[in-house]
Amino acid sequence: MVSLKKLLKKRFNRSGAGINGIVTTACPLTTQFNAFLNAHLERNVAASGNPSTQQHLLLALSGGLDSSVLLHLLAQAKQHLSFELHAMHVHHGLSVNADGWADFCAQQCQLLNVPLQITYVNVPKNSPLGIEAAARQLRYEALYNCKLPSNTIDRFDYVVTAHHQDDQAETLLLQLFRGAGVKGLSSMAAVDINRRLLRPLLDVPRLTLEEYAKQHHIQWCDDESNKNTEYERNFVRHELMPALLARHPAIQSVLARTALHLAEANDLLDTLAAIDAEQLLQRNSLCLQGLSALSVSRTKNLLRWWFSNNQLAMPSSDYLTEIIQQLLNAKPDANINIQLQMNDQAQHLTLKRFQQRAYLHRERDMQAFDLVWNGEPELALPNGGVLQFKQVVGAGLAVKFGMTKLRVTNRDGGERFKPNALRPTRTLKHLLQEAKIPPWRRVGLPLIYWQDTLAFVPGIGIAYELQATENEQGIEVVWHDAG
């Protein structure tokens, strides 16, 4: 372990010295890195529509070679590019050296004047995901949940990781071993907009990072677990890759290029799925009649795209075939309830079918509630979901009746409702069935009462006698269901 005192001795005071005296001589890696970072920061600023927007980056700092070099590059780039840099070290507690790594990261960040947050997580030793995957999952959760100390923004613009070309090649091989499809084989992207991830070193070999670290006198920590070949990635790195390199010296760059080709193919498949979804997907439910008209490969592609958009892990090919069989071939009145799983663990959504549509539903315990709305723009419900209230003209609940307080509660059963003046009053159960609202959504449906009158039912409408007429002030109510 390198002490802060020793690190301070590494400072230089010479021509060309940069941050805190550390040599920052221009080199191809620096030039490539700054160009990449500048391009994506500018793109993010342009997307925000505000040229003065300050970008906020969060570096995932382990203290190893890769992230230590990335810390140095980012601290350098910060002198020329406009962004705010923070770092996070996730302390997994899996090694006897874990405290020392955290201390070392703190020393590095202090030298470079980069704010650091150390987050402690407990990795379950018996996780069905395996220790590697469980630790990775907890690490990303910590990074994505990180808040700026000033609380001036809700989140960082990007999480920046130090994955490099060797990692990309190893990931492709690991995905091959698992029988992954095109999406899995496309491995990692240098820019992942949906996950707010930047991987600026993805085209850089690890050897280049080592050379850069030596040139700039960068210290780092070595994780002893990286030599344990019981872990799949370490087996690929220390046993398989050297054999491949001996036969094909350029194998890592070739594999990384293959991953890029597969990423382009995956983009095309996503585009095709989006085209199919335009006709078949409404309010996150899928038309099964239209799905059955697609070829098997397009059906699978659309389902994978839909699952991915809902943050679900991909089912195996055999399991996906079984899902399609149940959705498309079960009897019309069959109660389809498919528990989507990953490594024998239930995922956060279940797949249901109702009247020739497929739904993704979050199972949760429903509790009785009785709330009062006092004019706030939003009202969160105990069972999940939010009611939004907006002042409008010519629609909604007529303000003239004195809609200052509304009662919000769930169904008791037996309610009757008349949203249309030209039709008779009917039971709410009948109206919900007629509106084709799935049974599991009816359970948590919030009902809004004005005095003792049922005034509004999401998906059904407003009681006809309480509706605002043309040019009248009204209150529009929108329910956003959490499930």
CSV table of C-alpha atoms in Angstrom, one decimal:
chain,number,residue,atom,x,y,z
A,1,MET,CA,0.0,0.0,0.0
A,2,VAL,CA,1.3,3.4,-1.0
A,3,SER,CA,1.1,6.0,1.7
A,4,LEU,CA,0.0,9.6,1.1
A,5,LYS,CA,3.5,10.8,2.2
A,6,LYS,CA,5.1,8.6,-0.5
A,7,LEU,CA,2.6,9.8,-3.1
A,8,LEU,CA,3.5,13.4,-2.3
A,9,LYS,CA,7.1,12.7,-3.0
A,10,LYS,CA,6.1,11.7,-6.6
A,11,ARG,CA,5.1,15.3,-7.3
A,12,PHE,CA,7.2,17.1,-9.9
A,13,ASN,CA,7.9,20.8,-10.3
A,14,ARG,CA,9.2,21.0,-13.9
A,15,SER,CA,8.2,22.4,-17.3
A,16,GLY,CA,5.1,20.6,-18.5
A,17,ALA,CA,3.9,19.8,-15.0
A,18,GLY,CA,0.1,19.7,-14.6
A,19,ILE,CA,-2.3,18.9,-11.9
A,20,ASN,CA,-0.7,19.2,-8.5
A,21,GLY,CA,2.7,19.0,-10.2
A,22,ILE,CA,2.0,15.6,-11.8
A,23,VAL,CA,3.4,15.3,-15.3
A,24,THR,CA,0.7,15.8,-18.0
A,25,THR,CA,2.8,15.5,-21.2
A,26,ALA,CA,0.5,15.2,-24.2
A,27,CYS,CA,0.3,11.7,-25.6
A,28,PRO,CA,-1.9,9.8,-28.1
A,29,LEU,CA,-4.1,8.4,-25.2
A,30,THR,CA,-4.7,11.8,-23.8
A,31,THR,CA,-5.6,13.2,-27.2
A,32,GLN,CA,-8.0,10.3,-27.9
A,33,PHE,CA,-9.5,10.5,-24.5
A,34,ASN,CA,-10.2,14.2,-24.5
A,35,ALA,CA,-11.7,14.0,-28.0
A,36,PHE,CA,-14.1,11.3,-26.9
A,37,LEU,CA,-15.1,13.1,-23.7
A,38,ASN,CA,-15.5,16.4,-25.4
A,39,ALA,CA,-17.8,15.0,-28.1
A,40,HIS,CA,-20.1,13.3,-25.7
A,41,LEU,CA,-20.3,16.2,-23.2
A,42,GLU,CA,-21.2,18.5,-26.1
A,43,ARG,CA,-23.8,16.1,-27.2
A,44,ASN,CA,-25.4,16.0,-23.8
A,45,VAL,CA,-25.3,19.8,-23.5
A,46,ALA,CA,-27.0,20.1,-26.9
A,47,ALA,CA,-29.7,17.6,-25.8
A,48,SER,CA,-30.4,19.7,-22.7
A,49,GLY,CA,-31.1,22.8,-24.8
A,50,ASN,CA,-29.0,24.9,-22.3
A,51,PRO,CA,-25.5,25.8,-23.5
A,52,SER,CA,-24.6,26.8,-19.9
A,53,THR,CA,-25.5,23.4,-18.4
A,54,GLN,CA,-22.7,22.1,-16.2
A,55,GLN,CA,-22.1,18.4,-16.8
A,56,HIS,CA,-21.6,16.1,-13.7
A,57,LEU,CA,-19.6,12.9,-14.0
A,58,LEU,CA,-19.2,10.2,-11.4
A,59,LEU,CA,-16.1,8.0,-11.7
A,60,ALA,CA,-16.3,4.4,-10.5
A,61,LEU,CA,-12.9,4.2,-8.7
A,62,SER,CA,-11.7,0.8,-7.5
A,63,GLY,CA,-8.0,1.8,-7.0
A,64,GLY,CA,-6.8,-0.7,-9.6
A,65,LEU,CA,-4.7,0.2,-12.6
A,66,ASP,CA,-7.6,0.9,-15.0
A,67,SER,CA,-9.6,3.3,-12.8
A,68,SER,CA,-6.5,5.0,-11.4
A,69,VAL,CA,-5.4,5.9,-14.9
A,70,LEU,CA,-9.0,7.0,-15.7
A,71,LEU,CA,-9.0,9.2,-12.6
A,72,HIS,CA,-5.8,10.9,-13.8
A,73,LEU,CA,-7.1,11.4,-17.4
A,74,LEU,CA,-10.4,12.9,-16.1
A,75,ALA,CA,-8.6,15.2,-13.6
A,76,GLN,CA,-6.4,16.3,-16.5
A,77,ALA,CA,-9.3,16.8,-18.9
A,78,LYS,CA,-11.1,18.9,-16.3
A,79,GLN,CA,-8.6,21.6,-16.8
A,80,HIS,CA,-9.7,22.1,-20.4
A,81,LEU,CA,-13.3,20.8,-20.5
A,82,SER,CA,-16.3,22.1,-18.6
A,83,PHE,CA,-17.6,19.4,-16.2
A,84,GLU,CA,-17.7,18.6,-12.5
A,85,LEU,CA,-16.0,15.4,-11.4
A,86,HIS,CA,-16.8,13.2,-8.4
A,87,ALA,CA,-15.6,9.7,-7.6
A,88,MET,CA,-17.1,6.8,-5.7
A,89,HIS,CA,-15.3,3.8,-4.3
A,90,VAL,CA,-17.6,0.9,-3.4
A,91,HIS,CA,-16.2,-1.1,-0.4
A,92,HIS,CA,-17.4,-4.7,-0.9
A,93,GLY,CA,-15.6,-6.0,2.2
A,94,LEU,CA,-14.6,-9.2,0.3
A,95,SER,CA,-10.8,-8.9,0.9
A,96,VAL,CA,-8.7,-8.3,3.9
A,97,ASN,CA,-7.2,-5.4,1.9
A,98,ALA,CA,-10.5,-3.7,1.3
A,99,ASP,CA,-9.9,-1.0,3.9
A,100,GLY,CA,-6.5,-0.3,2.4
A,101,TRP,CA,-8.0,0.1,-1.1
A,102,ALA,CA,-10.5,2.6,0.3
A,103,ASP,CA,-7.7,4.6,2.0
A,104,PHE,CA,-5.6,4.6,-1.2
A,105,CYS,CA,-8.5,5.9,-3.3
A,106,ALA,CA,-9.0,8.7,-0.7
A,107,GLN,CA,-5.3,9.6,-1.1
A,108,GLN,CA,-5.5,9.7,-4.9
A,109,CYS,CA,-8.5,11.9,-4.9
A,110,GLN,CA,-7.0,14.2,-2.3
A,111,LEU,CA,-4.0,14.7,-4.5
A,112,LEU,CA,-6.1,15.5,-7.6
A,113,ASN,CA,-8.6,17.5,-5.7
A,114,VAL,CA,-11.5,15.2,-6.7
A,115,PRO,CA,-14.4,14.7,-4.2
A,116,LEU,CA,-14.7,11.1,-3.2
A,117,GLN,CA,-17.6,9.1,-1.6
A,118,ILE,CA,-16.9,5.7,-0.1
A,119,THR,CA,-20.0,3.4,0.0
A,120,TYR,CA,-20.1,0.2,1.9
A,121,VAL,CA,-22.1,-2.8,0.6
A,122,ASN,CA,-22.6,-6.3,1.9
A,123,VAL,CA,-22.3,-9.0,-0.8
A,124,PRO,CA,-24.3,-12.2,0.1
A,125,LYS,CA,-21.9,-15.1,-0.1
A,126,ASN,CA,-24.7,-17.5,-1.1
A,127,SER,CA,-26.3,-15.3,-3.8
A,128,PRO,CA,-27.7,-17.4,-6.7
A,129,LEU,CA,-26.1,-14.8,-9.0
A,130,GLY,CA,-22.6,-15.8,-7.8
A,131,ILE,CA,-20.3,-13.5,-5.8
A,132,GLU,CA,-18.9,-11.7,-8.9
A,133,ALA,CA,-22.4,-10.9,-10.3
A,134,ALA,CA,-23.8,-10.0,-6.9
A,135,ALA,CA,-20.9,-7.6,-6.2
A,136,ARG,CA,-21.3,-6.0,-9.6
A,137,GLN,CA,-25.0,-5.5,-9.1
A,138,LEU,CA,-24.5,-3.8,-5.8
A,139,ARG,CA,-21.8,-1.7,-7.2
A,140,TYR,CA,-23.9,-0.3,-10.0
A,141,GLU,CA,-26.9,0.2,-7.6
A,142,ALA,CA,-24.6,2.3,-5.4
A,143,LEU,CA,-23.3,4.3,-8.4
A,144,TYR,CA,-26.7,5.0,-9.8
A,145,ASN,CA,-28.1,6.0,-6.4
A,146,CYS,CA,-25.3,8.4,-5.7
A,147,LYS,CA,-26.4,12.0,-5.1
A,148,LEU,CA,-24.3,15.1,-5.4
A,149,PRO,CA,-23.3,16.4,-1.9
A,150,SER,CA,-24.9,19.8,-2.7
A,151,ASN,CA,-28.2,18.2,-3.7
A,152,THR,CA,-28.4,20.7,-6.5
A,153,ILE,CA,-29.3,18.0,-9.0
A,154,ASP,CA,-31.1,14.6,-8.7
A,155,ARG,CA,-28.4,12.6,-10.4
A,156,PHE,CA,-25.1,12.6,-12.3
A,157,ASP,CA,-25.2,13.0,-16.0
A,158,TYR,CA,-22.9,10.0,-16.5
A,159,VAL,CA,-21.3,7.2,-14.5
A,160,VAL,CA,-17.8,6.7,-16.0
A,161,THR,CA,-16.1,3.3,-15.8
A,162,ALA,CA,-12.6,2.1,-16.8
A,163,HIS,CA,-13.5,-0.9,-19.0
A,164,HIS,CA,-10.9,-1.3,-21.7
A,165,GLN,CA,-10.3,-3.4,-24.9
A,166,ASP,CA,-9.1,-6.5,-23.0
A,167,ASP,CA,-12.3,-6.4,-20.9
A,168,GLN,CA,-14.4,-6.2,-24.0
A,169,ALA,CA,-12.7,-9.2,-25.6
A,170,GLU,CA,-13.1,-11.2,-22.4
A,171,THR,CA,-16.8,-10.3,-22.1
A,172,LEU,CA,-17.5,-11.5,-25.7
A,173,LEU,CA,-15.9,-14.9,-24.9
A,174,LEU,CA,-17.8,-15.2,-21.6
A,175,GLN,CA,-21.1,-14.4,-23.4
A,176,LEU,CA,-20.3,-17.0,-26.0
A,177,PHE,CA,-19.8,-19.6,-23.2
A,178,ARG,CA,-23.3,-18.7,-21.9
A,179,GLY,CA,-24.9,-19.1,-25.3
A,180,ALA,CA,-25.9,-15.4,-25.5
A,181,GLY,CA,-27.7,-13.9,-28.5
A,182,VAL,CA,-26.8,-10.9,-30.5
A,183,LYS,CA,-27.6,-8.5,-27.7
A,184,GLY,CA,-25.4,-10.3,-25.2
A,185,LEU,CA,-22.6,-10.8,-27.7
A,186,SER,CA,-22.5,-7.1,-28.6
A,187,SER,CA,-21.0,-6.8,-25.1
A,188,MET,CA,-20.4,-3.3,-23.8
A,189,ALA,CA,-21.0,0.0,-25.5
A,190,ALA,CA,-18.6,3.0,-25.2
A,191,VAL,CA,-21.7,5.2,-24.6
A,192,ASP,CA,-24.8,3.7,-23.0
A,193,ILE,CA,-27.4,6.5,-23.0
A,194,ASN,CA,-30.2,4.5,-21.3
A,195,ARG,CA,-28.0,3.5,-18.4
A,196,ARG,CA,-26.1,6.8,-18.4
A,197,LEU,CA,-22.8,5.0,-18.7
A,198,LEU,CA,-19.5,6.2,-20.4
A,199,ARG,CA,-16.7,3.8,-21.1
A,200,PRO,CA,-14.1,6.1,-22.7
A,201,LEU,CA,-11.3,3.5,-22.6
A,202,LEU,CA,-13.1,0.7,-24.4
A,203,ASP,CA,-10.9,0.9,-27.5
A,204,VAL,CA,-7.7,1.1,-25.4
A,205,PRO,CA,-5.6,-2.1,-24.7
A,206,ARG,CA,-4.6,-2.7,-21.1
A,207,LEU,CA,-0.9,-2.6,-22.1
A,208,THR,CA,-1.4,1.0,-23.2
A,209,LEU,CA,-2.8,1.9,-19.7
A,210,GLU,CA,0.2,0.3,-18.0
A,211,GLU,CA,2.6,2.3,-20.2
A,212,TYR,CA,0.6,5.5,-19.4
A,213,ALA,CA,0.7,4.8,-15.7
A,214,LYS,CA,4.5,4.2,-15.7
A,215,GLN,CA,5.0,7.4,-17.8
A,216,HIS,CA,3.0,9.5,-15.4
A,217,HIS,CA,4.1,7.8,-12.2
A,218,ILE,CA,0.6,6.7,-11.3
A,219,GLN,CA,0.3,4.3,-8.4
A,220,TRP,CA,-2.4,1.6,-8.1
A,221,CYS,CA,-3.6,-1.3,-6.0
A,222,ASP,CA,-3.6,-5.0,-7.1
A,223,ASP,CA,-6.7,-7.1,-6.1
A,224,GLU,CA,-5.4,-10.6,-5.2
A,225,SER,CA,-8.7,-12.1,-6.2
A,226,ASN,CA,-7.9,-11.2,-9.9
A,227,LYS,CA,-5.5,-14.2,-9.9
A,228,ASN,CA,-8.2,-16.7,-8.7
A,229,THR,CA,-9.0,-18.7,-11.9
A,230,GLU,CA,-12.1,-20.2,-10.1
A,231,TYR,CA,-13.8,-17.0,-11.3
A,232,GLU,CA,-14.8,-17.3,-15.0
A,233,ARG,CA,-13.4,-14.0,-16.1
A,234,ASN,CA,-10.0,-14.7,-14.4
A,235,PHE,CA,-9.9,-18.1,-16.1
A,236,VAL,CA,-10.4,-16.4,-19.5
A,237,ARG,CA,-7.8,-13.8,-18.7
A,238,HIS,CA,-5.1,-16.0,-17.3
A,239,GLU,CA,-5.6,-19.4,-18.9
A,240,LEU,CA,-7.5,-19.0,-22.2
A,241,MET,CA,-6.4,-15.6,-23.5
A,242,PRO,CA,-2.6,-16.2,-23.3
A,243,ALA,CA,-3.1,-19.4,-25.4
A,244,LEU,CA,-5.2,-17.4,-28.0
A,245,LEU,CA,-2.6,-14.6,-28.0
A,246,ALA,CA,0.2,-17.0,-28.7
A,247,ARG,CA,-1.6,-18.2,-31.9
A,248,HIS,CA,-3.3,-14.9,-32.8
A,249,PRO,CA,-1.5,-11.9,-31.4
A,250,ALA,CA,-4.2,-9.5,-32.4
A,251,ILE,CA,-7.1,-11.6,-30.9
A,252,GLN,CA,-8.2,-8.9,-28.4
A,253,SER,CA,-8.7,-6.2,-30.9
A,254,VAL,CA,-10.3,-8.7,-33.3
A,255,LEU,CA,-12.8,-9.8,-30.6
A,256,ALA,CA,-13.5,-6.2,-29.7
A,257,ARG,CA,-14.2,-5.4,-33.4
A,258,THR,CA,-16.5,-8.4,-33.6
A,259,ALA,CA,-18.4,-7.1,-30.5
A,260,LEU,CA,-18.8,-3.7,-32.4
A,261,HIS,CA,-20.2,-5.5,-35.5
A,262,LEU,CA,-22.7,-7.4,-33.3
A,263,ALA,CA,-23.7,-4.1,-31.5
A,264,GLU,CA,-24.5,-2.6,-34.9
A,265,ALA,CA,-26.6,-5.8,-35.7
A,266,ASN,CA,-28.3,-5.4,-32.4
A,267,ASP,CA,-29.2,-1.8,-33.2
A,268,LEU,CA,-30.9,-3.0,-36.4
A,269,LEU,CA,-32.8,-5.6,-34.4
A,270,ASP,CA,-33.9,-3.0,-31.9
A,271,THR,CA,-35.1,-0.8,-34.8
A,272,LEU,CA,-37.1,-3.6,-36.2
A,273,ALA,CA,-38.7,-4.3,-32.8
A,274,ALA,CA,-39.6,-0.7,-32.5
A,275,ILE,CA,-41.3,-0.8,-35.9
A,276,ASP,CA,-43.3,-3.9,-34.8
A,277,ALA,CA,-44.1,-2.3,-31.5
A,278,GLU,CA,-45.7,0.8,-33.1
A,279,GLN,CA,-48.6,-1.3,-34.2
A,280,LEU,CA,-48.7,-3.9,-31.3
A,281,LEU,CA,-47.7,-2.1,-28.1
A,282,GLN,CA,-50.1,0.3,-26.3
A,283,ARG,CA,-49.6,1.5,-22.7
A,284,ASN,CA,-47.0,-1.2,-22.3
A,285,SER,CA,-49.3,-4.0,-23.2
A,286,LEU,CA,-48.8,-6.2,-26.3
A,287,CYS,CA,-51.5,-7.2,-28.8
A,288,LEU,CA,-51.3,-11.0,-29.1
A,289,GLN,CA,-53.3,-11.3,-32.3
A,290,GLY,CA,-50.8,-9.1,-34.0
A,291,LEU,CA,-47.9,-10.9,-32.4
A,292,SER,CA,-49.1,-14.2,-33.7
A,293,ALA,CA,-49.0,-12.8,-37.3
A,294,LEU,CA,-45.2,-12.2,-37.0
A,295,SER,CA,-42.6,-14.8,-37.8
A,296,VAL,CA,-41.1,-16.7,-34.9
A,297,SER,CA,-37.8,-14.8,-35.1
A,298,ARG,CA,-39.6,-11.4,-35.1
A,299,THR,CA,-41.9,-12.5,-32.2
A,300,LYS,CA,-38.8,-13.4,-30.1
A,301,ASN,CA,-37.1,-10.2,-31.1
A,302,LEU,CA,-40.0,-8.0,-30.1
A,303,LEU,CA,-40.5,-9.8,-26.7
A,304,ARG,CA,-36.8,-9.5,-26.0
A,305,TRP,CA,-36.9,-5.7,-26.8
A,306,TRP,CA,-40.0,-5.3,-24.7
A,307,PHE,CA,-38.5,-7.1,-21.7
A,308,SER,CA,-35.2,-5.1,-22.0
A,309,ASN,CA,-37.2,-1.8,-22.0
A,310,ASN,CA,-38.7,-2.9,-18.7
A,311,GLN,CA,-35.3,-3.7,-17.2
A,312,LEU,CA,-35.9,-7.5,-17.2
A,313,ALA,CA,-33.1,-10.0,-17.7
A,314,MET,CA,-33.3,-12.0,-20.9
A,315,PRO,CA,-34.9,-15.5,-20.6
A,316,SER,CA,-33.1,-18.4,-22.2
A,317,SER,CA,-34.1,-19.4,-25.7
A,318,ASP,CA,-36.0,-22.4,-24.5
A,319,TYR,CA,-37.9,-20.4,-21.8
A,320,LEU,CA,-38.8,-17.7,-24.4
A,321,THR,CA,-40.2,-20.4,-26.7
A,322,GLU,CA,-42.3,-21.7,-23.8
A,323,ILE,CA,-43.5,-18.1,-23.0
A,324,ILE,CA,-44.6,-17.6,-26.6
A,325,GLN,CA,-46.4,-21.0,-26.6
A,326,GLN,CA,-48.4,-20.1,-23.4
A,327,LEU,CA,-49.3,-16.6,-24.7
A,328,LEU,CA,-50.4,-17.5,-28.1
A,329,ASN,CA,-51.8,-21.1,-27.8
A,330,ALA,CA,-53.6,-21.2,-24.4
A,331,LYS,CA,-57.4,-21.2,-24.2
A,332,PRO,CA,-59.0,-17.8,-24.5
A,333,ASP,CA,-60.2,-17.9,-20.8
A,334,ALA,CA,-57.0,-19.4,-19.4
A,335,ASN,CA,-55.4,-17.5,-16.5
A,336,ILE,CA,-51.9,-16.9,-17.8
A,337,ASN,CA,-49.5,-15.8,-15.0
A,338,ILE,CA,-45.8,-16.4,-15.9
A,339,GLN,CA,-43.3,-15.6,-13.3
A,340,LEU,CA,-40.2,-14.3,-15.1
A,341,GLN,CA,-37.0,-15.6,-13.5
A,342,MET,CA,-33.3,-15.1,-13.5
A,343,ASN,CA,-31.0,-17.7,-12.0
A,344,ASP,CA,-34.0,-19.3,-10.2
A,345,GLN,CA,-34.9,-15.9,-8.7
A,346,ALA,CA,-38.2,-14.2,-9.5
A,347,GLN,CA,-37.8,-10.9,-11.3
A,348,HIS,CA,-39.7,-7.7,-10.4
A,349,LEU,CA,-42.4,-8.2,-13.1
A,350,THR,CA,-44.8,-11.0,-14.0
A,351,LEU,CA,-46.2,-11.7,-17.4
A,352,LYS,CA,-50.0,-11.8,-17.6
A,353,ARG,CA,-52.6,-12.2,-20.4
A,354,PHE,CA,-56.0,-10.7,-20.6
A,355,GLN,CA,-58.4,-10.5,-23.6
A,356,GLN,CA,-55.7,-11.1,-26.2
A,357,ARG,CA,-53.2,-8.7,-24.7
A,358,ALA,CA,-50.0,-9.4,-22.8
A,359,TYR,CA,-49.1,-7.3,-19.7
A,360,LEU,CA,-46.1,-6.9,-17.5
A,361,HIS,CA,-47.3,-6.5,-13.9
A,362,ARG,CA,-45.6,-5.8,-10.6
A,363,GLU,CA,-47.1,-8.0,-7.9
A,364,ARG,CA,-47.7,-6.2,-4.6
A,365,ASP,CA,-49.8,-6.5,-1.5
A,366,MET,CA,-52.9,-4.2,-1.7
A,367,GLN,CA,-53.9,-2.3,1.3
A,368,ALA,CA,-57.1,-0.3,2.0
A,369,PHE,CA,-56.6,3.5,1.9
A,370,ASP,CA,-58.7,6.6,2.5
A,371,LEU,CA,-57.0,9.9,1.6
A,372,VAL,CA,-58.0,13.6,1.2
A,373,TRP,CA,-56.8,15.7,-1.7
A,374,ASN,CA,-56.3,19.3,-0.7
A,375,GLY,CA,-55.3,20.9,-4.0
A,376,GLU,CA,-51.7,19.6,-4.3
A,377,PRO,CA,-50.6,18.9,-8.0
A,378,GLU,CA,-49.8,15.2,-7.1
A,379,LEU,CA,-51.0,12.7,-4.6
A,380,ALA,CA,-48.9,9.5,-4.1
A,381,LEU,CA,-51.0,6.4,-3.3
A,382,PRO,CA,-50.0,3.8,-0.6
A,383,ASN,CA,-50.3,0.9,-3.1
A,384,GLY,CA,-48.1,2.7,-5.6
A,385,GLY,CA,-48.9,5.0,-8.4
A,386,VAL,CA,-49.6,8.7,-8.5
A,387,LEU,CA,-52.7,10.9,-9.1
A,388,GLN,CA,-52.0,14.1,-10.9
A,389,PHE,CA,-54.3,17.1,-10.8
A,390,LYS,CA,-54.2,19.9,-13.4
A,391,GLN,CA,-56.2,23.1,-13.9
A,392,VAL,CA,-57.8,23.0,-17.4
A,393,VAL,CA,-60.7,24.7,-19.3
A,394,GLY,CA,-63.6,22.8,-20.8
A,395,ALA,CA,-62.8,19.4,-19.3
A,396,GLY,CA,-62.3,17.6,-16.0
A,397,LEU,CA,-64.2,18.0,-12.7
A,398,ALA,CA,-66.1,21.3,-12.8
A,399,VAL,CA,-64.5,23.8,-10.3
A,400,LYS,CA,-67.8,25.6,-9.9
A,401,PHE,CA,-69.1,22.8,-7.6
A,402,GLY,CA,-66.3,23.7,-5.1
A,403,MET,CA,-63.7,20.9,-5.7
A,404,THR,CA,-61.5,22.1,-2.9
A,405,LYS,CA,-61.4,18.7,-1.2
A,406,LEU,CA,-61.8,15.3,-2.7
A,407,ARG,CA,-61.8,11.9,-1.1
A,408,VAL,CA,-59.5,9.2,-2.6
A,409,THR,CA,-60.2,5.6,-1.7
A,410,ASN,CA,-60.2,2.1,-3.1
A,411,ARG,CA,-63.1,0.0,-4.2
A,412,ASP,CA,-65.4,-1.6,-1.7
A,413,GLY,CA,-67.6,-3.4,-4.3
A,414,GLY,CA,-71.1,-2.6,-5.4
A,415,GLU,CA,-70.3,1.0,-6.6
A,416,ARG,CA,-72.6,2.4,-9.3
A,417,PHE,CA,-71.5,5.1,-11.8
A,418,LYS,CA,-72.8,7.1,-14.7
A,419,PRO,CA,-70.1,8.8,-16.8
A,420,ASN,CA,-72.5,9.3,-19.8
A,421,ALA,CA,-75.7,11.2,-19.6
A,422,LEU,CA,-77.2,9.2,-22.5
A,423,ARG,CA,-76.7,5.9,-20.8
A,424,PRO,CA,-78.1,4.5,-17.6
A,425,THR,CA,-76.3,4.2,-14.3
A,426,ARG,CA,-74.5,0.9,-14.1
A,427,THR,CA,-72.3,-1.1,-11.7
A,428,LEU,CA,-68.7,-0.1,-11.7
A,429,LYS,CA,-67.8,-3.8,-12.1
A,430,HIS,CA,-69.7,-3.8,-15.4
A,431,LEU,CA,-68.1,-0.6,-16.6
A,432,LEU,CA,-64.6,-1.9,-15.8
A,433,GLN,CA,-65.2,-5.1,-17.7
A,434,GLU,CA,-66.6,-3.1,-20.6
A,435,ALA,CA,-63.5,-0.9,-20.6
A,436,LYS,CA,-61.3,-4.1,-20.8
A,437,ILE,CA,-59.3,-3.1,-17.7
A,438,PRO,CA,-57.4,-6.2,-16.4
A,439,PRO,CA,-58.7,-7.7,-13.1
A,440,TRP,CA,-55.3,-7.1,-11.3
A,441,ARG,CA,-55.5,-3.4,-12.2
A,442,ARG,CA,-59.0,-3.0,-10.9
A,443,VAL,CA,-57.9,-4.1,-7.4
A,444,GLY,CA,-55.8,-1.1,-6.8
A,445,LEU,CA,-57.9,1.4,-8.8
A,446,PRO,CA,-58.3,4.7,-6.9
A,447,LEU,CA,-61.8,6.1,-6.8
A,448,ILE,CA,-62.4,9.8,-6.3
A,449,TYR,CA,-65.4,11.1,-4.4
A,450,TRP,CA,-66.8,14.7,-4.2
A,451,GLN,CA,-68.8,14.7,-1.0
A,452,ASP,CA,-70.7,11.4,-1.2
A,453,THR,CA,-70.8,11.2,-5.0
A,454,LEU,CA,-68.4,9.0,-7.0
A,455,ALA,CA,-66.9,11.7,-9.2
A,456,PHE,CA,-64.0,10.1,-11.1
A,457,VAL,CA,-62.8,6.6,-12.0
A,458,PRO,CA,-59.5,6.2,-13.9
A,459,GLY,CA,-60.0,4.6,-17.3
A,460,ILE,CA,-63.8,5.2,-17.1
A,461,GLY,CA,-64.4,8.9,-16.7
A,462,ILE,CA,-66.1,11.6,-14.7
A,463,ALA,CA,-69.7,11.5,-13.3
A,464,TYR,CA,-71.7,13.2,-16.0
A,465,GLU,CA,-73.3,15.8,-13.7
A,466,LEU,CA,-69.9,16.9,-12.4
A,467,GLN,CA,-68.2,17.4,-15.8
A,468,ALA,CA,-66.9,20.9,-16.7
A,469,THR,CA,-68.6,22.2,-19.9
A,470,GLU,CA,-67.1,24.3,-22.6
A,471,ASN,CA,-65.2,27.4,-21.3
A,472,GLU,CA,-65.7,26.2,-17.7
A,473,GLN,CA,-62.7,25.8,-15.3
A,474,GLY,CA,-62.0,22.2,-14.6
A,475,ILE,CA,-59.7,19.9,-12.7
A,476,GLU,CA,-58.2,17.1,-14.9
A,477,VAL,CA,-57.2,14.0,-13.0
A,478,VAL,CA,-54.6,11.5,-14.4
A,479,TRP,CA,-53.7,8.2,-12.7
A,480,HIS,CA,-50.2,6.8,-13.3
A,481,ASP,CA,-50.3,3.2,-12.2
A,482,ALA,CA,-47.1,1.8,-10.7
A,483,GLY,CA,-47.9,-1.7,-11.9
